[in-house]
Amino acid sequence: SQTIHQWPATLVQPVGSPLSLECTVEGTSNPNLYWYRQAAGRGLQLLFYSVGIGQISSEVPQNLSASRPQDRQFILSSKKLLLSDSGFYLCAWSSTLGYEQFFGPGTRLTVL
Amino acid sequence: SQELEQSPQSLIVQEGKNLTINCTSSKTLYGLYWYKQKYGEGLIFLMMLQKGGEEKSHEKITAKLDEKKQQSSLHITASQPSHAGIYLCGADGLSNSGYALNFGKGTSLLVTP
């Protein structure tokens, strides 16, 4: 069966510090991968999606970036965090048919 | 872009009562997904609806998609404390998002003893 992992589970970082969140998927090949952010009162916002290694599409301009160095690995990064980057970050995968998405447990990021 | 409005924003019901959550789209829905999220956790996939008039059930949760495919409802029968959480509807987004989903802001459900 397929599983999706995210780490760390929680993170507290100062403003201006770098960020690296990792997401890995097991039990499937060539998945579509997604990064979402869930902020209070704003619902789920799609940040990035990827349909293959090295293929990243950005939905919202911001100081975050994403990379997919391996088929089942998706990384969310920032060089300098802002206060507004605080939130709950969720990684998700779907099959190449693109139907339902399956979500990881999330990373709670607090930027102070 | 496609907007999804969920109502109500929050709901408190007594255990054993029935409840309904609505999700309305500004455009025709080609795929409507219901998820449940426990507080501080990831999303759990509940059901997907694609056809007008379609109805699916899982245990005590029933979801329907109207004939015009612009509104979906989620109905919980005889609610239990385990049903508490945030319910989100999602829909297939614009083509430039691939298969990414647009989500409503969620409905927070609390079930009291």
mmCIF file with all atom_site columns, C-alpha atoms in Angstrom:
data_model
loop_
_atom_site.group_PDB
_atom_site.id
_atom_site.type_symbol
_atom_site.label_atom_id
_atom_site.label_alt_id
_atom_site.label_comp_id
_atom_site.label_asym_id
_atom_site.label_entity_id
_atom_site.label_seq_id
_atom_site.pdbx_PDB_ins_code
_atom_site.Cartn_x
_atom_site.Cartn_y
_atom_site.Cartn_z
_atom_site.occupancy
_atom_site.B_iso_or_equiv
_atom_site.pdbx_formal_charge
_atom_site.auth_seq_id
_atom_site.auth_comp_id
_atom_site.auth_asym_id
_atom_site.auth_atom_id
_atom_site.pdbx_PDB_model_num
ATOM 1   C CA . SER A 1 1   ? 0.000   0.000  0.000   1.00 0.00 ? 1   SER A CA 1
ATOM 2   C CA . GLN A 1 2   ? 1.022   3.589  -0.519  1.00 0.00 ? 2   GLN A CA 1
ATOM 3   C CA . THR A 1 3   ? 2.199   5.812  2.297   1.00 0.00 ? 3   THR A CA 1
ATOM 4   C CA . ILE A 1 4   ? 3.294   9.410  2.434   1.00 0.00 ? 4   ILE A CA 1
ATOM 5   C CA . HIS A 1 5   ? 5.666   10.860 5.000   1.00 0.00 ? 5   HIS A CA 1
ATOM 6   C CA . GLN A 1 6   ? 6.477   14.411 5.977   1.00 0.00 ? 6   GLN A CA 1
ATOM 7   C CA . TRP A 1 7   ? 9.113   15.755 8.305   1.00 0.00 ? 7   TRP A CA 1
ATOM 8   C CA . PRO A 1 8   ? 9.630   17.436 10.499  1.00 0.00 ? 8   PRO A CA 1
ATOM 9   C CA . ALA A 1 9   ? 6.215   17.342 12.158  1.00 0.00 ? 9   ALA A CA 1
ATOM 10  C CA . THR A 1 10  ? 6.707   20.718 13.782  1.00 0.00 ? 10  THR A CA 1
ATOM 11  C CA . LEU A 1 11  ? 9.243   23.472 13.297  1.00 0.00 ? 11  LEU A CA 1
ATOM 12  C CA . VAL A 1 12  ? 9.891   26.831 14.934  1.00 0.00 ? 12  VAL A CA 1
ATOM 13  C CA . GLN A 1 13  ? 12.212  29.092 12.995  1.00 0.00 ? 13  GLN A CA 1
ATOM 14  C CA . PRO A 1 14  ? 13.309  32.733 13.308  1.00 0.00 ? 14  PRO A CA 1
ATOM 15  C CA . VAL A 1 15  ? 12.561  35.246 10.593  1.00 0.00 ? 15  VAL A CA 1
ATOM 16  C CA . GLY A 1 16  ? 15.262  35.248 7.947   1.00 0.00 ? 16  GLY A CA 1
ATOM 17  C CA . SER A 1 17  ? 16.350  31.666 8.531   1.00 0.00 ? 17  SER A CA 1
ATOM 18  C CA . PRO A 1 18  ? 16.299  29.002 5.789   1.00 0.00 ? 18  PRO A CA 1
ATOM 19  C CA . LEU A 1 19  ? 13.718  26.256 5.486   1.00 0.00 ? 19  LEU A CA 1
ATOM 20  C CA . SER A 1 20  ? 13.663  22.717 4.180   1.00 0.00 ? 20  SER A CA 1
ATOM 21  C CA . LEU A 1 21  ? 10.609  20.487 4.454   1.00 0.00 ? 21  LEU A CA 1
ATOM 22  C CA . GLU A 1 22  ? 10.684  17.008 3.037   1.00 0.00 ? 22  GLU A CA 1
ATOM 23  C CA . CYS A 1 23  ? 7.980   14.748 1.691   1.00 0.00 ? 23  CYS A CA 1
ATOM 24  C CA . THR A 1 24  ? 8.421   11.183 0.492   1.00 0.00 ? 24  THR A CA 1
ATOM 25  C CA . VAL A 1 25  ? 5.971   8.708  -0.967  1.00 0.00 ? 25  VAL A CA 1
ATOM 26  C CA . GLU A 1 26  ? 6.232   4.943  -0.829  1.00 0.00 ? 26  GLU A CA 1
ATOM 27  C CA . GLY A 1 27  ? 4.459   2.217  -2.729  1.00 0.00 ? 27  GLY A CA 1
ATOM 28  C CA . THR A 1 28  ? 3.856   4.014  -6.013  1.00 0.00 ? 28  THR A CA 1
ATOM 29  C CA . SER A 1 29  ? 5.819   5.202  -9.029  1.00 0.00 ? 29  SER A CA 1
ATOM 30  C CA . ASN A 1 30  ? 5.746   8.478  -10.923 1.00 0.00 ? 30  ASN A CA 1
ATOM 31  C CA . PRO A 1 31  ? 3.165   10.144 -8.703  1.00 0.00 ? 31  PRO A CA 1
ATOM 32  C CA . ASN A 1 32  ? 1.982   13.707 -9.102  1.00 0.00 ? 32  ASN A CA 1
ATOM 33  C CA . LEU A 1 33  ? 3.144   15.589 -6.023  1.00 0.00 ? 33  LEU A CA 1
ATOM 34  C CA . TYR A 1 34  ? 1.734   18.721 -4.408  1.00 0.00 ? 34  TYR A CA 1
ATOM 35  C CA . TRP A 1 35  ? 2.600   21.193 -1.667  1.00 0.00 ? 35  TRP A CA 1
ATOM 36  C CA . TYR A 1 36  ? -0.272  23.007 0.032   1.00 0.00 ? 36  TYR A CA 1
ATOM 37  C CA . ARG A 1 37  ? -0.295  25.548 2.849   1.00 0.00 ? 37  ARG A CA 1
ATOM 38  C CA . GLN A 1 38  ? -3.136  25.841 5.285   1.00 0.00 ? 38  GLN A CA 1
ATOM 39  C CA . ALA A 1 39  ? -3.241  29.133 7.148   1.00 0.00 ? 39  ALA A CA 1
ATOM 40  C CA . ALA A 1 40  ? -5.810  30.132 9.725   1.00 0.00 ? 40  ALA A CA 1
ATOM 41  C CA . GLY A 1 41  ? -8.980  31.394 8.089   1.00 0.00 ? 41  GLY A CA 1
ATOM 42  C CA . ARG A 1 42  ? -7.639  30.943 4.573   1.00 0.00 ? 42  ARG A CA 1
ATOM 43  C CA . GLY A 1 43  ? -8.214  27.310 3.766   1.00 0.00 ? 43  GLY A CA 1
ATOM 44  C CA . LEU A 1 44  ? -5.851  25.187 1.721   1.00 0.00 ? 44  LEU A CA 1
ATOM 45  C CA . GLN A 1 45  ? -3.695  26.995 -0.803  1.00 0.00 ? 45  GLN A CA 1
ATOM 46  C CA . LEU A 1 46  ? -1.810  25.140 -3.506  1.00 0.00 ? 46  LEU A CA 1
ATOM 47  C CA . LEU A 1 47  ? 1.826   26.227 -3.580  1.00 0.00 ? 47  LEU A CA 1
ATOM 48  C CA . PHE A 1 48  ? 3.576   23.874 -5.996  1.00 0.00 ? 48  PHE A CA 1
ATOM 49  C CA . TYR A 1 49  ? 2.876   20.762 -7.974  1.00 0.00 ? 49  TYR A CA 1
ATOM 50  C CA . SER A 1 50  ? 5.086   18.356 -9.880  1.00 0.00 ? 50  SER A CA 1
ATOM 51  C CA . VAL A 1 51  ? 4.298   15.775 -12.531 1.00 0.00 ? 51  VAL A CA 1
ATOM 52  C CA . GLY A 1 52  ? 7.833   14.371 -12.724 1.00 0.00 ? 52  GLY A CA 1
ATOM 53  C CA . ILE A 1 53  ? 11.455  14.613 -11.588 1.00 0.00 ? 53  ILE A CA 1
ATOM 54  C CA . GLY A 1 54  ? 12.727  18.145 -11.983 1.00 0.00 ? 54  GLY A CA 1
ATOM 55  C CA . GLN A 1 55  ? 9.323   19.409 -13.153 1.00 0.00 ? 55  GLN A CA 1
ATOM 56  C CA . ILE A 1 56  ? 7.940   22.017 -10.782 1.00 0.00 ? 56  ILE A CA 1
ATOM 57  C CA . SER A 1 57  ? 5.067   24.402 -11.320 1.00 0.00 ? 57  SER A CA 1
ATOM 58  C CA . SER A 1 58  ? 4.381   27.280 -8.977  1.00 0.00 ? 58  SER A CA 1
ATOM 59  C CA . GLU A 1 59  ? 0.897   28.513 -8.263  1.00 0.00 ? 59  GLU A CA 1
ATOM 60  C CA . VAL A 1 60  ? 1.629   31.482 -6.050  1.00 0.00 ? 60  VAL A CA 1
ATOM 61  C CA . PRO A 1 61  ? 4.631   33.846 -6.311  1.00 0.00 ? 61  PRO A CA 1
ATOM 62  C CA . GLN A 1 62  ? 6.439   33.927 -2.999  1.00 0.00 ? 62  GLN A CA 1
ATOM 63  C CA . ASN A 1 63  ? 9.765   33.361 -1.340  1.00 0.00 ? 63  ASN A CA 1
ATOM 64  C CA . LEU A 1 64  ? 9.304   29.607 -1.291  1.00 0.00 ? 64  LEU A CA 1
ATOM 65  C CA . SER A 1 65  ? 10.648  27.115 -3.807  1.00 0.00 ? 65  SER A CA 1
ATOM 66  C CA . ALA A 1 66  ? 10.204  23.412 -4.430  1.00 0.00 ? 66  ALA A CA 1
ATOM 67  C CA . SER A 1 67  ? 12.355  20.688 -5.874  1.00 0.00 ? 67  SER A CA 1
ATOM 68  C CA . ARG A 1 68  ? 11.875  17.074 -6.841  1.00 0.00 ? 68  ARG A CA 1
ATOM 69  C CA . PRO A 1 69  ? 15.295  15.421 -6.887  1.00 0.00 ? 69  PRO A CA 1
ATOM 70  C CA . GLN A 1 70  ? 13.877  11.894 -6.986  1.00 0.00 ? 70  GLN A CA 1
ATOM 71  C CA . ASP A 1 71  ? 10.677  10.347 -8.257  1.00 0.00 ? 71  ASP A CA 1
ATOM 72  C CA . ARG A 1 72  ? 9.077   10.065 -4.843  1.00 0.00 ? 72  ARG A CA 1
ATOM 73  C CA . GLN A 1 73  ? 10.722  12.948 -3.022  1.00 0.00 ? 73  GLN A CA 1
ATOM 74  C CA . PHE A 1 74  ? 9.394   16.488 -2.891  1.00 0.00 ? 74  PHE A CA 1
ATOM 75  C CA . ILE A 1 75  ? 11.145  19.273 -0.999  1.00 0.00 ? 75  ILE A CA 1
ATOM 76  C CA . LEU A 1 76  ? 9.869   22.698 -0.008  1.00 0.00 ? 76  LEU A CA 1
ATOM 77  C CA . SER A 1 77  ? 12.522  25.328 0.676   1.00 0.00 ? 77  SER A CA 1
ATOM 78  C CA . SER A 1 78  ? 13.106  28.927 1.487   1.00 0.00 ? 78  SER A CA 1
ATOM 79  C CA . LYS A 1 79  ? 16.296  30.951 1.743   1.00 0.00 ? 79  LYS A CA 1
ATOM 80  C CA . LYS A 1 80  ? 14.824  33.490 4.161   1.00 0.00 ? 80  LYS A CA 1
ATOM 81  C CA . LEU A 1 81  ? 11.601  32.883 6.046   1.00 0.00 ? 81  LEU A CA 1
ATOM 82  C CA . LEU A 1 82  ? 9.006   35.579 6.588   1.00 0.00 ? 82  LEU A CA 1
ATOM 83  C CA . LEU A 1 83  ? 6.457   35.818 9.389   1.00 0.00 ? 83  LEU A CA 1
ATOM 84  C CA . SER A 1 84  ? 3.754   35.233 6.803   1.00 0.00 ? 84  SER A CA 1
ATOM 85  C CA . ASP A 1 85  ? 5.248   31.812 6.005   1.00 0.00 ? 85  ASP A CA 1
ATOM 86  C CA . SER A 1 86  ? 3.826   30.410 9.234   1.00 0.00 ? 86  SER A CA 1
ATOM 87  C CA . GLY A 1 87  ? 1.204   27.761 8.680   1.00 0.00 ? 87  GLY A CA 1
ATOM 88  C CA . PHE A 1 88  ? 0.482   24.099 8.267   1.00 0.00 ? 88  PHE A CA 1
ATOM 89  C CA . TYR A 1 89  ? 2.205   22.611 5.222   1.00 0.00 ? 89  TYR A CA 1
ATOM 90  C CA . LEU A 1 90  ? 0.704   19.570 3.601   1.00 0.00 ? 90  LEU A CA 1
ATOM 91  C CA . CYS A 1 91  ? 2.200   17.365 0.954   1.00 0.00 ? 91  CYS A CA 1
ATOM 92  C CA . ALA A 1 92  ? -0.060  15.230 -1.220  1.00 0.00 ? 92  ALA A CA 1
ATOM 93  C CA . TRP A 1 93  ? 0.254   12.737 -4.030  1.00 0.00 ? 93  TRP A CA 1
ATOM 94  C CA . SER A 1 94  ? -2.027  11.437 -6.726  1.00 0.00 ? 94  SER A CA 1
ATOM 95  C CA . SER A 1 95  ? -1.662  8.913  -9.491  1.00 0.00 ? 95  SER A CA 1
ATOM 96  C CA . THR A 1 96  ? -0.889  10.138 -12.990 1.00 0.00 ? 96  THR A CA 1
ATOM 97  C CA . LEU A 1 97  ? -4.598  9.752  -13.722 1.00 0.00 ? 97  LEU A CA 1
ATOM 98  C CA . GLY A 1 98  ? -4.990  12.628 -11.298 1.00 0.00 ? 98  GLY A CA 1
ATOM 99  C CA . TYR A 1 99  ? -8.036  11.676 -9.358  1.00 0.00 ? 99  TYR A CA 1
ATOM 100 C CA . GLU A 1 100 ? -8.177  11.745 -5.588  1.00 0.00 ? 100 GLU A CA 1
ATOM 101 C CA . GLN A 1 101 ? -5.190  13.081 -3.696  1.00 0.00 ? 101 GLN A CA 1
ATOM 102 C CA . PHE A 1 102 ? -3.749  11.533 -0.588  1.00 0.00 ? 102 PHE A CA 1
ATOM 103 C CA . PHE A 1 103 ? -2.249  13.759 2.030   1.00 0.00 ? 103 PHE A CA 1
ATOM 104 C CA . GLY A 1 104 ? 0.653   13.465 4.400   1.00 0.00 ? 104 GLY A CA 1
ATOM 105 C CA . PRO A 1 105 ? 0.415   14.238 8.122   1.00 0.00 ? 105 PRO A CA 1
ATOM 106 C CA . GLY A 1 106 ? 1.620   17.807 7.647   1.00 0.00 ? 106 GLY A CA 1
ATOM 107 C CA . THR A 1 107 ? 4.310   20.074 9.114   1.00 0.00 ? 107 THR A CA 1
ATOM 108 C CA . ARG A 1 108 ? 3.384   22.866 11.498  1.00 0.00 ? 108 ARG A CA 1
ATOM 109 C CA . LEU A 1 109 ? 5.736   25.797 10.829  1.00 0.00 ? 109 LEU A CA 1
ATOM 110 C CA . THR A 1 110 ? 5.925   28.769 13.170  1.00 0.00 ? 110 THR A CA 1
ATOM 111 C CA . VAL A 1 111 ? 8.090   31.686 12.160  1.00 0.00 ? 111 VAL A CA 1
ATOM 112 C CA . LEU A 1 112 ? 8.957   34.028 15.028  1.00 0.00 ? 112 LEU A CA 1
ATOM 113 C CA . SER B 2 1   ? -10.487 30.516 -10.864 1.00 0.00 ? 1   SER B CA 1
ATOM 114 C CA . GLN B 2 2   ? -13.024 28.201 -9.401  1.00 0.00 ? 2   GLN B CA 1
ATOM 115 C CA . GLU B 2 3   ? -14.375 29.261 -6.028  1.00 0.00 ? 3   GLU B CA 1
ATOM 116 C CA . LEU B 2 4   ? -15.786 26.815 -3.543  1.00 0.00 ? 4   LEU B CA 1
ATOM 117 C CA . GLU B 2 5   ? -17.989 28.088 -0.750  1.00 0.00 ? 5   GLU B CA 1
ATOM 118 C CA . GLN B 2 6   ? -18.710 25.867 2.221   1.00 0.00 ? 6   GLN B CA 1
ATOM 119 C CA . SER B 2 7   ? -21.499 26.337 4.703   1.00 0.00 ? 7   SER B CA 1
ATOM 120 C CA . PRO B 2 8   ? -21.765 26.506 7.556   1.00 0.00 ? 8   PRO B CA 1
ATOM 121 C CA . GLN B 2 9   ? -18.281 27.579 8.606   1.00 0.00 ? 9   GLN B CA 1
ATOM 122 C CA . SER B 2 10  ? -18.701 25.788 11.903  1.00 0.00 ? 10  SER B CA 1
ATOM 123 C CA . LEU B 2 11  ? -21.231 23.485 13.430  1.00 0.00 ? 11  LEU B CA 1
ATOM 124 C CA . ILE B 2 12  ? -21.880 22.179 16.920  1.00 0.00 ? 12  ILE B CA 1
ATOM 125 C CA . VAL B 2 13  ? -24.308 19.287 17.177  1.00 0.00 ? 13  VAL B CA 1
ATOM 126 C CA . GLN B 2 14  ? -25.380 16.969 19.928  1.00 0.00 ? 14  GLN B CA 1
ATOM 127 C CA . GLU B 2 15  ? -24.358 13.351 19.622  1.00 0.00 ? 15  GLU B CA 1
ATOM 128 C CA . GLY B 2 16  ? -26.958 11.369 17.737  1.00 0.00 ? 16  GLY B CA 1
ATOM 129 C CA . LYS B 2 17  ? -28.219 14.292 15.679  1.00 0.00 ? 17  LYS B CA 1
ATOM 130 C CA . ASN B 2 18  ? -28.053 14.486 11.908  1.00 0.00 ? 18  ASN B CA 1
ATOM 131 C CA . LEU B 2 19  ? -26.250 17.273 10.088  1.00 0.00 ? 19  LEU B CA 1
ATOM 132 C CA . THR B 2 20  ? -25.552 18.545 6.586   1.00 0.00 ? 20  THR B CA 1
ATOM 133 C CA . ILE B 2 21  ? -22.600 20.461 5.171   1.00 0.00 ? 21  ILE B CA 1
ATOM 134 C CA . ASN B 2 22  ? -22.853 22.185 1.812   1.00 0.00 ? 22  ASN B CA 1
ATOM 135 C CA . CYS B 2 23  ? -20.292 22.994 -0.849  1.00 0.00 ? 23  CYS B CA 1
ATOM 136 C CA . THR B 2 24  ? -21.197 25.332 -3.691  1.00 0.00 ? 24  THR B CA 1
ATOM 137 C CA . SER B 2 25  ? -19.136 26.040 -6.765  1.00 0.00 ? 25  SER B CA 1
ATOM 138 C CA . SER B 2 26  ? -19.092 29.060 -9.042  1.00 0.00 ? 26  SER B CA 1
ATOM 139 C CA . LYS B 2 27  ? -18.522 26.741 -11.993 1.00 0.00 ? 27  LYS B CA 1
ATOM 140 C CA . THR B 2 28  ? -19.551 23.266 -13.066 1.00 0.00 ? 28  THR B CA 1
ATOM 141 C CA . LEU B 2 29  ? -17.839 20.603 -11.029 1.00 0.00 ? 29  LEU B CA 1
ATOM 142 C CA . TYR B 2 30  ? -16.101 17.858 -12.946 1.00 0.00 ? 30  TYR B CA 1
ATOM 143 C CA . GLY B 2 31  ? -14.795 16.148 -9.867  1.00 0.00 ? 31  GLY B CA 1
ATOM 144 C CA . LEU B 2 32  ? -15.814 16.908 -6.298  1.00 0.00 ? 32  LEU B CA 1
ATOM 145 C CA . TYR B 2 33  ? -13.869 15.474 -3.383  1.00 0.00 ? 33  TYR B CA 1
ATOM 146 C CA . TRP B 2 34  ? -14.717 15.383 0.293   1.00 0.00 ? 34  TRP B CA 1
ATOM 147 C CA . TYR B 2 35  ? -12.000 15.179 2.914   1.00 0.00 ? 35  TYR B CA 1
ATOM 148 C CA . LYS B 2 36  ? -11.971 15.102 6.673   1.00 0.00 ? 36  LYS B CA 1
ATOM 149 C CA . GLN B 2 37  ? -9.187  16.643 8.720   1.00 0.00 ? 37  GLN B CA 1
ATOM 150 C CA . LYS B 2 38  ? -8.655  16.072 12.385  1.00 0.00 ? 38  LYS B CA 1
ATOM 151 C CA . TYR B 2 39  ? -7.247  19.128 14.076  1.00 0.00 ? 39  TYR B CA 1
ATOM 152 C CA . GLY B 2 40  ? -3.526  19.469 13.374  1.00 0.00 ? 40  GLY B CA 1
ATOM 153 C CA . GLU B 2 41  ? -3.392  16.429 11.117  1.00 0.00 ? 41  GLU B CA 1
ATOM 154 C CA . GLY B 2 42  ? -3.444  15.615 7.441   1.00 0.00 ? 42  GLY B CA 1
ATOM 155 C CA . LEU B 2 43  ? -6.525  15.178 5.284   1.00 0.00 ? 43  LEU B CA 1
ATOM 156 C CA . ILE B 2 44  ? -8.332  11.882 5.010   1.00 0.00 ? 44  ILE B CA 1
ATOM 157 C CA . PHE B 2 45  ? -10.052 11.162 1.716   1.00 0.00 ? 45  PHE B CA 1
ATOM 158 C CA . LEU B 2 46  ? -13.746 10.379 2.135   1.00 0.00 ? 46  LEU B CA 1
ATOM 159 C CA . MET B 2 47  ? -15.441 10.302 -1.271  1.00 0.00 ? 47  MET B CA 1
ATOM 160 C CA . MET B 2 48  ? -15.286 11.513 -4.830  1.00 0.00 ? 48  MET B CA 1
ATOM 161 C CA . LEU B 2 49  ? -18.305 12.445 -6.933  1.00 0.00 ? 49  LEU B CA 1
ATOM 162 C CA . GLN B 2 50  ? -18.264 12.999 -10.667 1.00 0.00 ? 50  GLN B CA 1
ATOM 163 C CA . LYS B 2 51  ? -21.692 12.500 -12.157 1.00 0.00 ? 51  LYS B CA 1
ATOM 164 C CA . GLY B 2 52  ? -24.716 14.759 -11.775 1.00 0.00 ? 52  GLY B CA 1
ATOM 165 C CA . GLY B 2 53  ? -27.098 13.254 -9.246  1.00 0.00 ? 53  GLY B CA 1
ATOM 166 C CA . GLU B 2 54  ? -24.460 10.885 -7.937  1.00 0.00 ? 54  GLU B CA 1
ATOM 167 C CA . GLU B 2 55  ? -24.676 9.784  -4.338  1.00 0.00 ? 55  GLU B CA 1
ATOM 168 C CA . LYS B 2 56  ? -22.155 7.806  -2.315  1.00 0.00 ? 56  LYS B CA 1
ATOM 169 C CA . SER B 2 57  ? -22.173 6.539  1.229   1.00 0.00 ? 57  SER B CA 1
ATOM 170 C CA . HIS B 2 58  ? -19.547 5.366  3.641   1.00 0.00 ? 58  HIS B CA 1
ATOM 171 C CA . GLU B 2 59  ? -20.740 4.193  7.011   1.00 0.00 ? 59  GLU B CA 1
ATOM 172 C CA . LYS B 2 60  ? -22.915 7.038  8.293   1.00 0.00 ? 60  LYS B CA 1
ATOM 173 C CA . ILE B 2 61  ? -21.678 9.658  5.848   1.00 0.00 ? 61  ILE B CA 1
ATOM 174 C CA . THR B 2 62  ? -23.489 10.324 2.574   1.00 0.00 ? 62  THR B CA 1
ATOM 175 C CA . ALA B 2 63  ? -22.383 12.754 -0.110  1.00 0.00 ? 63  ALA B CA 1
ATOM 176 C CA . LYS B 2 64  ? -24.434 13.937 -3.060  1.00 0.00 ? 64  LYS B CA 1
ATOM 177 C CA . LEU B 2 65  ? -23.706 15.957 -6.169  1.00 0.00 ? 65  LEU B CA 1
ATOM 178 C CA . ASP B 2 66  ? -26.644 17.833 -7.644  1.00 0.00 ? 66  ASP B CA 1
ATOM 179 C CA . GLU B 2 67  ? -27.804 17.364 -11.220 1.00 0.00 ? 67  GLU B CA 1
ATOM 180 C CA . LYS B 2 68  ? -26.326 20.679 -12.313 1.00 0.00 ? 68  LYS B CA 1
ATOM 181 C CA . LYS B 2 69  ? -22.993 19.656 -10.765 1.00 0.00 ? 69  LYS B CA 1
ATOM 182 C CA . GLN B 2 70  ? -22.522 22.926 -8.928  1.00 0.00 ? 70  GLN B CA 1
ATOM 183 C CA . GLN B 2 71  ? -23.429 21.911 -5.428  1.00 0.00 ? 71  GLN B CA 1
ATOM 184 C CA . SER B 2 72  ? -22.572 19.021 -3.173  1.00 0.00 ? 72  SER B CA 1
ATOM 185 C CA . SER B 2 73  ? -23.802 18.123 0.264   1.00 0.00 ? 73  SER B CA 1
ATOM 186 C CA . LEU B 2 74  ? -22.333 15.914 2.952   1.00 0.00 ? 74  LEU B CA 1
ATOM 187 C CA . HIS B 2 75  ? -24.810 14.389 5.353   1.00 0.00 ? 75  HIS B CA 1
ATOM 188 C CA . ILE B 2 76  ? -23.923 12.656 8.599   1.00 0.00 ? 76  ILE B CA 1
ATOM 189 C CA . THR B 2 77  ? -26.552 10.497 10.233  1.00 0.00 ? 77  THR B CA 1
ATOM 190 C CA . ALA B 2 78  ? -26.599 9.950  13.997  1.00 0.00 ? 78  ALA B CA 1
ATOM 191 C CA . SER B 2 79  ? -23.401 11.910 14.602  1.00 0.00 ? 79  SER B CA 1
ATOM 192 C CA . GLN B 2 80  ? -20.750 10.616 16.986  1.00 0.00 ? 80  GLN B CA 1
ATOM 193 C CA . PRO B 2 81  ? -17.792 12.314 18.681  1.00 0.00 ? 81  PRO B CA 1
ATOM 194 C CA . SER B 2 82  ? -15.525 10.523 16.189  1.00 0.00 ? 82  SER B CA 1
ATOM 195 C CA . HIS B 2 83  ? -17.094 12.593 13.413  1.00 0.00 ? 83  HIS B CA 1
ATOM 196 C CA . ALA B 2 84  ? -15.603 15.771 14.852  1.00 0.00 ? 84  ALA B CA 1
ATOM 197 C CA . GLY B 2 85  ? -13.093 17.576 12.681  1.00 0.00 ? 85  GLY B CA 1
ATOM 198 C CA . ILE B 2 86  ? -12.870 19.842 9.692   1.00 0.00 ? 86  ILE B CA 1
ATOM 199 C CA . TYR B 2 87  ? -14.637 18.798 6.513   1.00 0.00 ? 87  TYR B CA 1
ATOM 200 C CA . LEU B 2 88  ? -13.261 20.158 3.276   1.00 0.00 ? 88  LEU B CA 1
ATOM 201 C CA . CYS B 2 89  ? -14.594 19.941 -0.232  1.00 0.00 ? 89  CYS B CA 1
ATOM 202 C CA . GLY B 2 90  ? -12.182 20.112 -3.132  1.00 0.00 ? 90  GLY B CA 1
ATOM 203 C CA . ALA B 2 91  ? -12.652 20.320 -6.883  1.00 0.00 ? 91  ALA B CA 1
ATOM 204 C CA . ASP B 2 92  ? -10.509 19.816 -9.932  1.00 0.00 ? 92  ASP B CA 1
ATOM 205 C CA . GLY B 2 93  ? -8.736  23.084 -10.620 1.00 0.00 ? 93  GLY B CA 1
ATOM 206 C CA . LEU B 2 94  ? -7.862  24.957 -13.747 1.00 0.00 ? 94  LEU B CA 1
ATOM 207 C CA . SER B 2 95  ? -5.948  23.155 -16.438 1.00 0.00 ? 95  SER B CA 1
ATOM 208 C CA . ASN B 2 96  ? -2.716  24.975 -15.675 1.00 0.00 ? 96  ASN B CA 1
ATOM 209 C CA . SER B 2 97  ? -2.762  23.351 -12.242 1.00 0.00 ? 97  SER B CA 1
ATOM 210 C CA . GLY B 2 98  ? -2.729  19.889 -13.670 1.00 0.00 ? 98  GLY B CA 1
ATOM 211 C CA . TYR B 2 99  ? -4.816  17.793 -11.386 1.00 0.00 ? 99  TYR B CA 1
ATOM 212 C CA . ALA B 2 100 ? -4.365  19.994 -8.323  1.00 0.00 ? 100 ALA B CA 1
ATOM 213 C CA . LEU B 2 101 ? -7.464  20.647 -6.288  1.00 0.00 ? 101 LEU B CA 1
ATOM 214 C CA . ASN B 2 102 ? -9.075  23.900 -5.230  1.00 0.00 ? 102 ASN B CA 1
ATOM 215 C CA . PHE B 2 103 ? -10.495 23.667 -1.746  1.00 0.00 ? 103 PHE B CA 1
ATOM 216 C CA . GLY B 2 104 ? -13.204 25.357 0.217   1.00 0.00 ? 104 GLY B CA 1
ATOM 217 C CA . LYS B 2 105 ? -12.262 26.890 3.566   1.00 0.00 ? 105 LYS B CA 1
ATOM 218 C CA . GLY B 2 106 ? -13.731 23.986 5.463   1.00 0.00 ? 106 GLY B CA 1
ATOM 219 C CA . THR B 2 107 ? -16.502 23.357 7.951   1.00 0.00 ? 107 THR B CA 1
ATOM 220 C CA . SER B 2 108 ? -15.499 22.745 11.531  1.00 0.00 ? 108 SER B CA 1
ATOM 221 C CA . LEU B 2 109 ? -17.690 20.151 13.229  1.00 0.00 ? 109 LEU B CA 1
ATOM 222 C CA . LEU B 2 110 ? -17.905 19.572 16.956  1.00 0.00 ? 110 LEU B CA 1
ATOM 223 C CA . VAL B 2 111 ? -20.078 16.805 18.363  1.00 0.00 ? 111 VAL B CA 1
ATOM 224 C CA . THR B 2 112 ? -21.038 17.180 22.002  1.00 0.00 ? 112 THR B CA 1
ATOM 225 C CA . PRO B 2 113 ? -22.069 14.343 24.316  1.00 0.00 ? 113 PRO B CA 1
#
